[in-house]
GROMACS .gro file of C-alpha atoms in nm:
model
  428
    1UNK     CA    1  -0.134  -0.858  -6.525
    2UNK     CA    2  -0.079  -0.604  -6.250
    3UNK     CA    3  -0.445  -0.614  -6.159
    4UNK     CA    4  -0.434  -0.994  -6.147
    5UNK     CA    5  -0.135  -0.985  -5.908
    6UNK     CA    6  -0.314  -0.736  -5.685
    7UNK     CA    7  -0.621  -0.958  -5.675
    8UNK     CA    8  -0.411  -1.257  -5.579
    9UNK     CA    9  -0.239  -1.056  -5.305
   10UNK     CA   10  -0.572  -0.945  -5.164
   11UNK     CA   11  -0.706  -1.300  -5.181
   12UNK     CA   12  -0.398  -1.431  -4.999
   13UNK     CA   13  -0.431  -1.164  -4.730
   14UNK     CA   14  -0.796  -1.259  -4.677
   15UNK     CA   15  -0.701  -1.625  -4.657
   16UNK     CA   16  -0.431  -1.546  -4.402
   17UNK     CA   17  -0.676  -1.349  -4.190
   18UNK     CA   18  -0.933  -1.626  -4.210
   19UNK     CA   19  -0.681  -1.889  -4.105
   20UNK     CA   20  -0.520  -1.694  -3.826
   21UNK     CA   21  -0.825  -1.508  -3.703
   22UNK     CA   22  -0.618  -1.193  -3.646
   23UNK     CA   23  -0.369  -0.970  -3.830
   24UNK     CA   24  -0.139  -1.018  -3.527
   25UNK     CA   25  -0.099  -1.390  -3.599
   26UNK     CA   26   0.083  -1.593  -3.861
   27UNK     CA   27  -0.086  -1.868  -4.066
   28UNK     CA   28   0.114  -2.138  -3.887
   29UNK     CA   29  -0.014  -2.007  -3.553
   30UNK     CA   30  -0.379  -2.097  -3.611
   31UNK     CA   31  -0.560  -2.070  -3.282
   32UNK     CA   32  -0.706  -2.383  -3.128
   33UNK     CA   33  -0.957  -2.168  -2.938
   34UNK     CA   34  -1.040  -1.800  -2.907
   35UNK     CA   35  -1.194  -1.848  -2.564
   36UNK     CA   36  -1.036  -1.844  -2.217
   37UNK     CA   37  -1.145  -1.752  -1.865
   38UNK     CA   38  -0.892  -1.573  -1.645
   39UNK     CA   39  -0.931  -1.481  -1.280
   40UNK     CA   40  -0.792  -1.176  -1.103
   41UNK     CA   41  -0.785  -1.022  -0.758
   42UNK     CA   42  -0.850  -0.648  -0.718
   43UNK     CA   43  -0.485  -0.537  -0.702
   44UNK     CA   44  -0.278  -0.299  -0.911
   45UNK     CA   45  -0.050  -0.576  -1.029
   46UNK     CA   46  -0.326  -0.741  -1.232
   47UNK     CA   47  -0.326  -0.426  -1.453
   48UNK     CA   48  -0.187  -0.593  -1.769
   49UNK     CA   49  -0.501  -0.809  -1.791
   50UNK     CA   50  -0.731  -0.506  -1.764
   51UNK     CA   51  -0.525  -0.312  -2.018
   52UNK     CA   52  -0.527  -0.604  -2.262
   53UNK     CA   53  -0.908  -0.597  -2.241
   54UNK     CA   54  -0.951  -0.220  -2.253
   55UNK     CA   55  -0.703  -0.166  -2.538
   56UNK     CA   56  -0.829  -0.455  -2.749
   57UNK     CA   57  -0.501  -0.644  -2.730
   58UNK     CA   58  -0.653  -0.986  -2.672
   59UNK     CA   59  -0.865  -0.933  -2.984
   60UNK     CA   60  -0.561  -0.810  -3.177
   61UNK     CA   61  -0.404  -1.152  -3.131
   62UNK     CA   62  -0.722  -1.341  -3.213
   63UNK     CA   63  -0.836  -1.412  -2.856
   64UNK     CA   64  -1.180  -1.265  -2.905
   65UNK     CA   65  -1.358  -1.437  -2.617
   66UNK     CA   66  -1.139  -1.363  -2.316
   67UNK     CA   67  -1.322  -1.324  -1.987
   68UNK     CA   68  -1.129  -1.159  -1.702
   69UNK     CA   69  -1.329  -1.242  -1.391
   70UNK     CA   70  -1.290  -1.095  -1.043
   71UNK     CA   71  -1.222  -1.351  -0.768
   72UNK     CA   72  -1.325  -1.308  -0.406
   73UNK     CA   73  -0.996  -1.437  -0.263
   74UNK     CA   74  -0.685  -1.633  -0.350
   75UNK     CA   75  -0.856  -1.940  -0.207
   76UNK     CA   76  -1.142  -1.888  -0.452
   77UNK     CA   77  -0.887  -1.845  -0.733
   78UNK     CA   78  -0.734  -2.180  -0.642
   79UNK     CA   79  -1.074  -2.348  -0.621
   80UNK     CA   80  -1.180  -2.216  -0.960
   81UNK     CA   81  -0.851  -2.320  -1.118
   82UNK     CA   82  -0.903  -2.668  -0.979
   83UNK     CA   83  -1.240  -2.679  -1.153
   84UNK     CA   84  -1.128  -2.538  -1.488
   85UNK     CA   85  -1.367  -2.354  -1.718
   86UNK     CA   86  -1.525  -2.679  -1.840
   87UNK     CA   87  -1.657  -2.733  -1.488
   88UNK     CA   88  -1.762  -2.377  -1.416
   89UNK     CA   89  -1.423  -2.245  -1.303
   90UNK     CA   90  -1.138  -2.065  -1.479
   91UNK     CA   91  -0.847  -2.164  -1.703
   92UNK     CA   92  -0.582  -1.929  -1.568
   93UNK     CA   93  -0.524  -1.631  -1.345
   94UNK     CA   94  -0.328  -1.336  -1.218
   95UNK     CA   95  -0.177  -1.524  -0.927
   96UNK     CA   96   0.066  -1.522  -0.636
   97UNK     CA   97   0.383  -1.676  -0.781
   98UNK     CA   98   0.417  -1.966  -0.531
   99UNK     CA   99   0.056  -2.081  -0.584
  100UNK     CA  100   0.105  -2.263  -0.918
  101UNK     CA  101   0.383  -2.464  -0.754
  102UNK     CA  102   0.171  -2.546  -0.449
  103UNK     CA  103  -0.112  -2.655  -0.678
  104UNK     CA  104   0.116  -2.863  -0.900
  105UNK     CA  105   0.256  -3.035  -0.592
  106UNK     CA  106  -0.087  -3.079  -0.435
  107UNK     CA  107   0.010  -2.884  -0.123
  108UNK     CA  108  -0.312  -2.686  -0.089
  109UNK     CA  109  -0.563  -2.855  -0.317
  110UNK     CA  110  -0.864  -3.071  -0.234
  111UNK     CA  111  -0.740  -3.407  -0.112
  112UNK     CA  112  -0.389  -3.288  -0.189
  113UNK     CA  113  -0.448  -3.390  -0.549
  114UNK     CA  114  -0.197  -3.225  -0.785
  115UNK     CA  115  -0.338  -2.970  -1.028
  116UNK     CA  116  -0.055  -2.914  -1.278
  117UNK     CA  117  -0.001  -2.548  -1.368
  118UNK     CA  118   0.225  -2.348  -1.598
  119UNK     CA  119   0.370  -2.002  -1.533
  120UNK     CA  120   0.387  -1.814  -1.864
  121UNK     CA  121   0.505  -1.474  -1.740
  122UNK     CA  122   0.566  -1.259  -1.439
  123UNK     CA  123   0.317  -0.973  -1.423
  124UNK     CA  124   0.514  -0.725  -1.215
  125UNK     CA  125   0.798  -0.639  -0.978
  126UNK     CA  126   0.775  -0.451  -0.645
  127UNK     CA  127   0.503  -0.247  -0.475
  128UNK     CA  128   0.352  -0.465  -0.208
  129UNK     CA  129   0.333  -0.311   0.137
  130UNK     CA  130   0.346  -0.406   0.502
  131UNK     CA  131   0.115  -0.179   0.699
  132UNK     CA  132   0.062  -0.150   1.074
  133UNK     CA  133  -0.194   0.001   1.307
  134UNK     CA  134  -0.140   0.366   1.393
  135UNK     CA  135  -0.078   0.279   1.760
  136UNK     CA  136   0.268   0.147   1.665
  137UNK     CA  137   0.378   0.474   1.512
  138UNK     CA  138   0.534   0.597   1.837
  139UNK     CA  139   0.762   0.295   1.877
  140UNK     CA  140   0.902   0.333   1.528
  141UNK     CA  141   0.791   0.013   1.359
  142UNK     CA  142   0.924   0.045   1.004
  143UNK     CA  143   1.162  -0.149   0.782
  144UNK     CA  144   1.315  -0.278   1.105
  145UNK     CA  145   1.049  -0.493   1.273
  146UNK     CA  146   1.253  -0.548   1.594
  147UNK     CA  147   1.070  -0.262   1.768
  148UNK     CA  148   0.762  -0.484   1.760
  149UNK     CA  149   0.931  -0.779   1.933
  150UNK     CA  150   0.888  -0.673   2.296
  151UNK     CA  151   0.527  -0.577   2.226
  152UNK     CA  152   0.461  -0.916   2.066
  153UNK     CA  153   0.619  -1.110   2.352
  154UNK     CA  154   0.432  -0.911   2.615
  155UNK     CA  155   0.101  -0.960   2.433
  156UNK     CA  156   0.167  -1.333   2.407
  157UNK     CA  157   0.240  -1.358   2.780
  158UNK     CA  158  -0.088  -1.180   2.853
  159UNK     CA  159  -0.275  -1.432   2.640
  160UNK     CA  160  -0.366  -1.176   2.374
  161UNK     CA  161  -0.107  -1.235   2.098
  162UNK     CA  162  -0.068  -0.986   1.817
  163UNK     CA  163  -0.236  -1.074   1.489
  164UNK     CA  164  -0.084  -1.015   1.147
  165UNK     CA  165  -0.267  -1.082   0.822
  166UNK     CA  166  -0.157  -1.200   0.483
  167UNK     CA  167  -0.351  -1.311   0.178
  168UNK     CA  168  -0.271  -1.684   0.134
  169UNK     CA  169  -0.045  -1.932   0.317
  170UNK     CA  170   0.163  -2.034   0.015
  171UNK     CA  171   0.170  -1.682  -0.124
  172UNK     CA  172   0.409  -1.393  -0.164
  173UNK     CA  173   0.249  -1.176   0.104
  174UNK     CA  174   0.291  -1.445   0.366
  175UNK     CA  175   0.656  -1.482   0.273
  176UNK     CA  176   0.722  -1.105   0.275
  177UNK     CA  177   0.571  -1.048   0.619
  178UNK     CA  178   0.740  -1.359   0.760
  179UNK     CA  179   1.077  -1.251   0.623
  180UNK     CA  180   1.030  -0.903   0.772
  181UNK     CA  181   0.930  -1.037   1.115
  182UNK     CA  182   1.206  -1.299   1.127
  183UNK     CA  183   1.471  -1.045   1.029
  184UNK     CA  184   1.371  -0.851   1.342
  185UNK     CA  185   1.390  -1.160   1.565
  186UNK     CA  186   1.017  -1.230   1.573
  187UNK     CA  187   0.903  -1.586   1.506
  188UNK     CA  188   0.580  -1.568   1.305
  189UNK     CA  189   0.480  -1.917   1.420
  190UNK     CA  190   0.557  -1.881   1.792
  191UNK     CA  191   0.542  -1.513   1.886
  192UNK     CA  192   0.210  -1.405   1.730
  193UNK     CA  193  -0.087  -1.522   1.524
  194UNK     CA  194  -0.114  -1.509   1.147
  195UNK     CA  195  -0.447  -1.504   0.967
  196UNK     CA  196  -0.564  -1.505   0.604
  197UNK     CA  197  -0.767  -1.207   0.480
  198UNK     CA  198  -0.858  -1.137   0.113
  199UNK     CA  199  -0.684  -0.821  -0.017
  200UNK     CA  200  -0.997  -0.602  -0.058
  201UNK     CA  201  -1.094  -0.674   0.305
  202UNK     CA  202  -0.765  -0.569   0.467
  203UNK     CA  203  -0.850  -0.205   0.534
  204UNK     CA  204  -1.194  -0.284   0.678
  205UNK     CA  205  -1.043  -0.539   0.915
  206UNK     CA  206  -0.773  -0.297   1.031
  207UNK     CA  207  -1.044  -0.039   1.091
  208UNK     CA  208  -1.228  -0.266   1.335
  209UNK     CA  209  -0.897  -0.357   1.502
  210UNK     CA  210  -0.895  -0.729   1.423
  211UNK     CA  211  -0.528  -0.712   1.324
  212UNK     CA  212  -0.209  -0.530   1.414
  213UNK     CA  213  -0.033  -0.552   1.078
  214UNK     CA  214  -0.091  -0.686   0.729
  215UNK     CA  215   0.091  -0.746   0.403
  216UNK     CA  216  -0.091  -0.690   0.077
  217UNK     CA  217  -0.048  -0.534  -0.265
  218UNK     CA  218  -0.166  -0.191  -0.367
  219UNK     CA  219  -0.399  -0.006  -0.363
  220UNK     CA  220  -0.491  -0.128  -0.015
  221UNK     CA  221  -0.189   0.011   0.172
  222UNK     CA  222  -0.246   0.350   0.008
  223UNK     CA  223  -0.614   0.335   0.095
  224UNK     CA  224  -0.527   0.264   0.459
  225UNK     CA  225  -0.309   0.577   0.466
  226UNK     CA  226  -0.572   0.787   0.287
  227UNK     CA  227  -0.830   0.683   0.546
  228UNK     CA  228  -0.584   0.750   0.831
  229UNK     CA  229  -0.645   0.407   0.983
  230UNK     CA  230  -0.283   0.294   0.982
  231UNK     CA  231   0.047   0.358   0.810
  232UNK     CA  232   0.293   0.184   0.582
  233UNK     CA  233   0.585   0.034   0.771
  234UNK     CA  234   0.770  -0.046   0.449
  235UNK     CA  235   0.731  -0.127   0.085
  236UNK     CA  236   0.848  -0.473  -0.011
  237UNK     CA  237   1.102  -0.335  -0.259
  238UNK     CA  238   1.283  -0.221   0.055
  239UNK     CA  239   1.317  -0.586   0.155
  240UNK     CA  240   1.431  -0.699  -0.189
  241UNK     CA  241   1.487  -0.448  -0.464
  242UNK     CA  242   1.300  -0.530  -0.786
  243UNK     CA  243   1.158  -0.848  -0.640
  244UNK     CA  244   0.919  -1.065  -0.844
  245UNK     CA  245   0.553  -1.065  -0.746
  246UNK     CA  246   0.249  -1.192  -0.935
  247UNK     CA  247   0.248  -1.426  -1.233
  248UNK     CA  248   0.026  -1.517  -1.524
  249UNK     CA  249  -0.048  -1.885  -1.478
  250UNK     CA  250  -0.272  -2.128  -1.664
  251UNK     CA  251  -0.370  -2.488  -1.617
  252UNK     CA  252  -0.120  -2.719  -1.785
  253UNK     CA  253  -0.392  -2.912  -1.966
  254UNK     CA  254  -0.535  -2.593  -2.117
  255UNK     CA  255  -0.197  -2.477  -2.250
  256UNK     CA  256  -0.104  -2.823  -2.378
  257UNK     CA  257  -0.436  -2.845  -2.563
  258UNK     CA  258  -0.417  -2.486  -2.692
  259UNK     CA  259  -0.048  -2.397  -2.739
  260UNK     CA  260  -0.103  -2.131  -3.007
  261UNK     CA  261  -0.389  -1.973  -2.818
  262UNK     CA  262  -0.175  -1.967  -2.503
  263UNK     CA  263   0.103  -1.789  -2.689
  264UNK     CA  264  -0.144  -1.541  -2.843
  265UNK     CA  265  -0.282  -1.470  -2.497
  266UNK     CA  266   0.069  -1.414  -2.367
  267UNK     CA  267   0.156  -1.177  -2.652
  268UNK     CA  268  -0.143  -0.960  -2.564
  269UNK     CA  269  -0.045  -0.951  -2.196
  270UNK     CA  270   0.316  -0.866  -2.280
  271UNK     CA  271   0.209  -0.580  -2.505
  272UNK     CA  272  -0.017  -0.457  -2.224
  273UNK     CA  273   0.279  -0.470  -1.984
  274UNK     CA  274   0.482  -0.253  -2.219
  275UNK     CA  275   0.198   0.000  -2.233
  276UNK     CA  276   0.145  -0.008  -1.857
  277UNK     CA  277   0.509   0.072  -1.785
  278UNK     CA  278   0.509   0.403  -1.972
  279UNK     CA  279   0.499   0.700  -1.736
  280UNK     CA  280   0.271   0.893  -1.969
  281UNK     CA  281   0.004   0.623  -1.931
  282UNK     CA  282  -0.005   0.621  -1.550
  283UNK     CA  283  -0.299   0.860  -1.509
  284UNK     CA  284  -0.508   0.681  -1.772
  285UNK     CA  285  -0.431   0.344  -1.619
  286UNK     CA  286  -0.529   0.465  -1.271
  287UNK     CA  287  -0.859   0.583  -1.416
  288UNK     CA  288  -0.918   0.247  -1.585
  289UNK     CA  289  -0.829   0.041  -1.278
  290UNK     CA  290  -1.042   0.255  -1.047
  291UNK     CA  291  -1.358   0.163  -1.236
  292UNK     CA  292  -1.627  -0.042  -1.067
  293UNK     CA  293  -1.578  -0.337  -1.301
  294UNK     CA  294  -1.207  -0.359  -1.207
  295UNK     CA  295  -1.072  -0.256  -0.863
  296UNK     CA  296  -1.351  -0.013  -0.768
  297UNK     CA  297  -1.159   0.239  -0.556
  298UNK     CA  298  -1.090   0.613  -0.594
  299UNK     CA  299  -0.811   0.702  -0.836
  300UNK     CA  300  -0.634   0.866  -0.539
  301UNK     CA  301  -0.585   0.518  -0.391
  302UNK     CA  302  -0.405   0.403  -0.707
  303UNK     CA  303  -0.215   0.683  -0.879
  304UNK     CA  304   0.040   0.805  -0.619
  305UNK     CA  305   0.223   0.476  -0.565
  306UNK     CA  306   0.182   0.386  -0.931
  307UNK     CA  307   0.385   0.702  -1.001
  308UNK     CA  308   0.641   0.628  -0.729
  309UNK     CA  309   0.504   0.877  -0.476
  310UNK     CA  310   0.532   0.707  -0.137
  311UNK     CA  311   0.373   0.892   0.155
  312UNK     CA  312   0.385   0.641   0.441
  313UNK     CA  313   0.140   0.806   0.679
  314UNK     CA  314   0.382   0.834   0.973
  315UNK     CA  315   0.571   1.141   0.853
  316UNK     CA  316   0.803   0.963   0.608
  317UNK     CA  317   0.790   1.057   0.242
  318UNK     CA  318   1.005   0.861  -0.003
  319UNK     CA  319   0.883   1.001  -0.332
  320UNK     CA  320   1.131   0.930  -0.609
  321UNK     CA  321   1.355   0.732  -0.372
  322UNK     CA  322   1.215   0.382  -0.423
  323UNK     CA  323   1.170   0.174  -0.737
  324UNK     CA  324   0.812   0.176  -0.859
  325UNK     CA  325   0.585  -0.105  -0.964
  326UNK     CA  326   0.734  -0.237  -1.287
  327UNK     CA  327   0.541  -0.431  -1.547
  328UNK     CA  328   0.802  -0.456  -1.824
  329UNK     CA  329   1.119  -0.264  -1.740
  330UNK     CA  330   1.406  -0.448  -1.569
  331UNK     CA  331   1.289  -0.778  -1.720
  332UNK     CA  332   0.975  -0.754  -1.506
  333UNK     CA  333   0.774  -0.982  -1.735
  334UNK     CA  334   1.031  -1.258  -1.773
  335UNK     CA  335   0.973  -1.554  -1.536
  336UNK     CA  336   1.325  -1.607  -1.402
  337UNK     CA  337   1.361  -1.964  -1.279
  338UNK     CA  338   1.598  -1.846  -1.006
  339UNK     CA  339   1.313  -1.644  -0.854
  340UNK     CA  340   1.083  -1.942  -0.854
  341UNK     CA  341   1.354  -2.130  -0.669
  342UNK     CA  342   1.352  -1.868  -0.390
  343UNK     CA  343   0.976  -1.899  -0.356
  344UNK     CA  344   1.009  -2.276  -0.330
  345UNK     CA  345   1.283  -2.236  -0.070
  346UNK     CA  346   1.056  -2.010   0.137
  347UNK     CA  347   0.772  -2.260   0.099
  348UNK     CA  348   1.007  -2.514   0.252
  349UNK     CA  349   1.136  -2.268   0.514
  350UNK     CA  350   0.794  -2.226   0.672
  351UNK     CA  351   0.695  -2.591   0.683
  352UNK     CA  352   0.459  -2.601   0.387
  353UNK     CA  353   0.691  -2.838   0.202
  354UNK     CA  354   0.814  -3.063   0.484
  355UNK     CA  355   0.991  -3.333   0.284
  356UNK     CA  356   1.212  -3.119   0.068
  357UNK     CA  357   1.197  -3.094  -0.308
  358UNK     CA  358   1.389  -3.144  -0.630
  359UNK     CA  359   1.389  -2.773  -0.710
  360UNK     CA  360   1.510  -2.791  -1.070
  361UNK     CA  361   1.276  -3.074  -1.167
  362UNK     CA  362   0.964  -2.901  -1.036
  363UNK     CA  363   1.060  -2.566  -1.184
  364UNK     CA  364   1.120  -2.722  -1.524
  365UNK     CA  365   0.766  -2.864  -1.510
  366UNK     CA  366   0.594  -2.537  -1.413
  367UNK     CA  367   0.801  -2.247  -1.548
  368UNK     CA  368   0.749  -2.202  -1.922
  369UNK     CA  369   1.009  -1.938  -1.993
  370UNK     CA  370   1.045  -2.105  -2.334
  371UNK     CA  371   0.695  -1.990  -2.434
  372UNK     CA  372   0.775  -1.640  -2.308
  373UNK     CA  373   1.089  -1.624  -2.522
  374UNK     CA  374   0.904  -1.737  -2.833
  375UNK     CA  375   0.628  -1.483  -2.777
  376UNK     CA  376   0.877  -1.201  -2.714
  377UNK     CA  377   1.057  -1.272  -3.039
  378UNK     CA  378   0.731  -1.275  -3.233
  379UNK     CA  379   0.618  -0.934  -3.105
  380UNK     CA  380   0.951  -0.772  -3.188
  381UNK     CA  381   1.095  -0.789  -2.836
  382UNK     CA  382   1.381  -1.030  -2.900
  383UNK     CA  383   1.619  -0.783  -2.732
  384UNK     CA  384   1.416  -0.817  -2.411
  385UNK     CA  385   1.500  -1.186  -2.376
  386UNK     CA  386   1.754  -1.227  -2.092
  387UNK     CA  387   2.077  -1.413  -2.156
  388UNK     CA  388   2.000  -1.652  -1.870
  389UNK     CA  389   1.700  -1.801  -1.690
  390UNK     CA  390   1.871  -1.698  -1.365
  391UNK     CA  391   1.908  -1.342  -1.236
  392UNK     CA  392   2.192  -1.469  -1.020
  393UNK     CA  393   2.258  -1.412  -0.650
  394UNK     CA  394   1.997  -1.191  -0.479
  395UNK     CA  395   2.068  -0.976  -0.171
  396UNK     CA  396   1.801  -0.888   0.084
  397UNK     CA  397   1.779  -0.582   0.308
  398UNK     CA  398   1.930  -0.763   0.606
  399UNK     CA  399   2.238  -0.869   0.412
  400UNK     CA  400   2.125  -1.228   0.357
  401UNK     CA  401   2.206  -1.359   0.010
  402UNK     CA  402   2.020  -1.617  -0.191
  403UNK     CA  403   2.225  -1.818  -0.437
  404UNK     CA  404   1.988  -2.008  -0.667
  405UNK     CA  405   2.257  -2.271  -0.711
  406UNK     CA  406   2.235  -2.356  -0.340
  407UNK     CA  407   1.882  -2.306  -0.197
  408UNK     CA  408   1.947  -2.544   0.092
  409UNK     CA  409   2.258  -2.345   0.183
  410UNK     CA  410   2.039  -2.035   0.197
  411UNK     CA  411   1.797  -2.210   0.433
  412UNK     CA  412   2.081  -2.330   0.655
  413UNK     CA  413   2.186  -1.968   0.720
  414UNK     CA  414   1.845  -1.857   0.845
  415UNK     CA  415   1.795  -1.848   1.221
  416UNK     CA  416   1.416  -1.854   1.231
  417UNK     CA  417   1.250  -2.126   1.027
  418UNK     CA  418   1.029  -2.434   1.044
  419UNK     CA  419   1.178  -2.704   0.823
  420UNK     CA  420   1.064  -3.066   0.825
  421UNK     CA  421   0.860  -2.996   1.137
  422UNK     CA  422   1.165  -2.883   1.334
  423UNK     CA  423   1.133  -2.536   1.484
  424UNK     CA  424   1.446  -2.321   1.492
  425UNK     CA  425   1.389  -1.987   1.655
  426UNK     CA  426   1.617  -1.708   1.767
  427UNK     CA  427   1.615  -1.657   2.144
  428UNK     CA  428   1.377  -1.942   2.218
   0.00000   0.00000   0.00000
């Protein structure tokens, strides 16, 4: 009798494994597909995807055919998401948080045709940098950008305006550098030129003096310092402490067709985020990310700022004084809808969304915090689920506050902006 019960238990376990495809899945969560193609840019904040591959976490949750494919630029990421894997592109990506909204709204797609996207998780908080050429060290360009204003105005008058680079127009780096400039009284649309440069090409372009400043994620600011080409003016967590950064986003049609596979994918990424946030794993992660098949830079370009060691290159050292890159702690993985609302407000601030927007409606279509909550509960992280989809009022380094209940009120307070084609600029 006992032997018969054991045999039945073993048979049931085998059946469960056959149905689910993985011991990490339940029978009712049968995967629609085990295959997905994800894009990434060579930046430290894509780390959870690399860790999920290297530690076998995708396979643990039954996603045995996950391809994580390096993209040449954010523009290429967008183009490949537009195609989808069925047409030679990708299904999802490590992505700048505003991009899924811009794609869903058709702001930056071919023919302005909407490409509906979902955000399933945030990948990280903090640790982007704004770096400047070494020649500005003597005038003290740092968290306060105002020291650059007279230089910018003089250069403009001489017909040789300063050039600052970011990684994509409707992207976080563009919004960080614009916020920083505007807070110092510099209009990024009138007082200088902005250009788009892919993250891995930032240092090379600074070296040949095609730009005066750039905003990008790590390890490229650290590499600039290590090569003594420029210095870090500030880390973006100085602008906004524990700010959201990249997201995990997939095409809406892929998730709708494969809801269980999407949740399995998310579980693997969340578990990778938990691993990545442990201090004892920092050195191993730096070694993994430095490999040729991932970021392909020396470990020395990755590890210091991953550990919270910030040597700016102009004499300032803020080791242990700034929050580090966070992948899981401080609700780093949860896609707060209030944060998406700020990104939409900034998209409107700089003229990329000229006719306004129904913030809540669009966010409800793109932000899938509900999937995140379900996945968290199923991997034993129910306690990590925030009580609210809003983190509440946010305060920036210049004292400006963003109330997610009143994004238009936030925009009304800003002196430098470009809303509905109407320029408003301080001192102009």
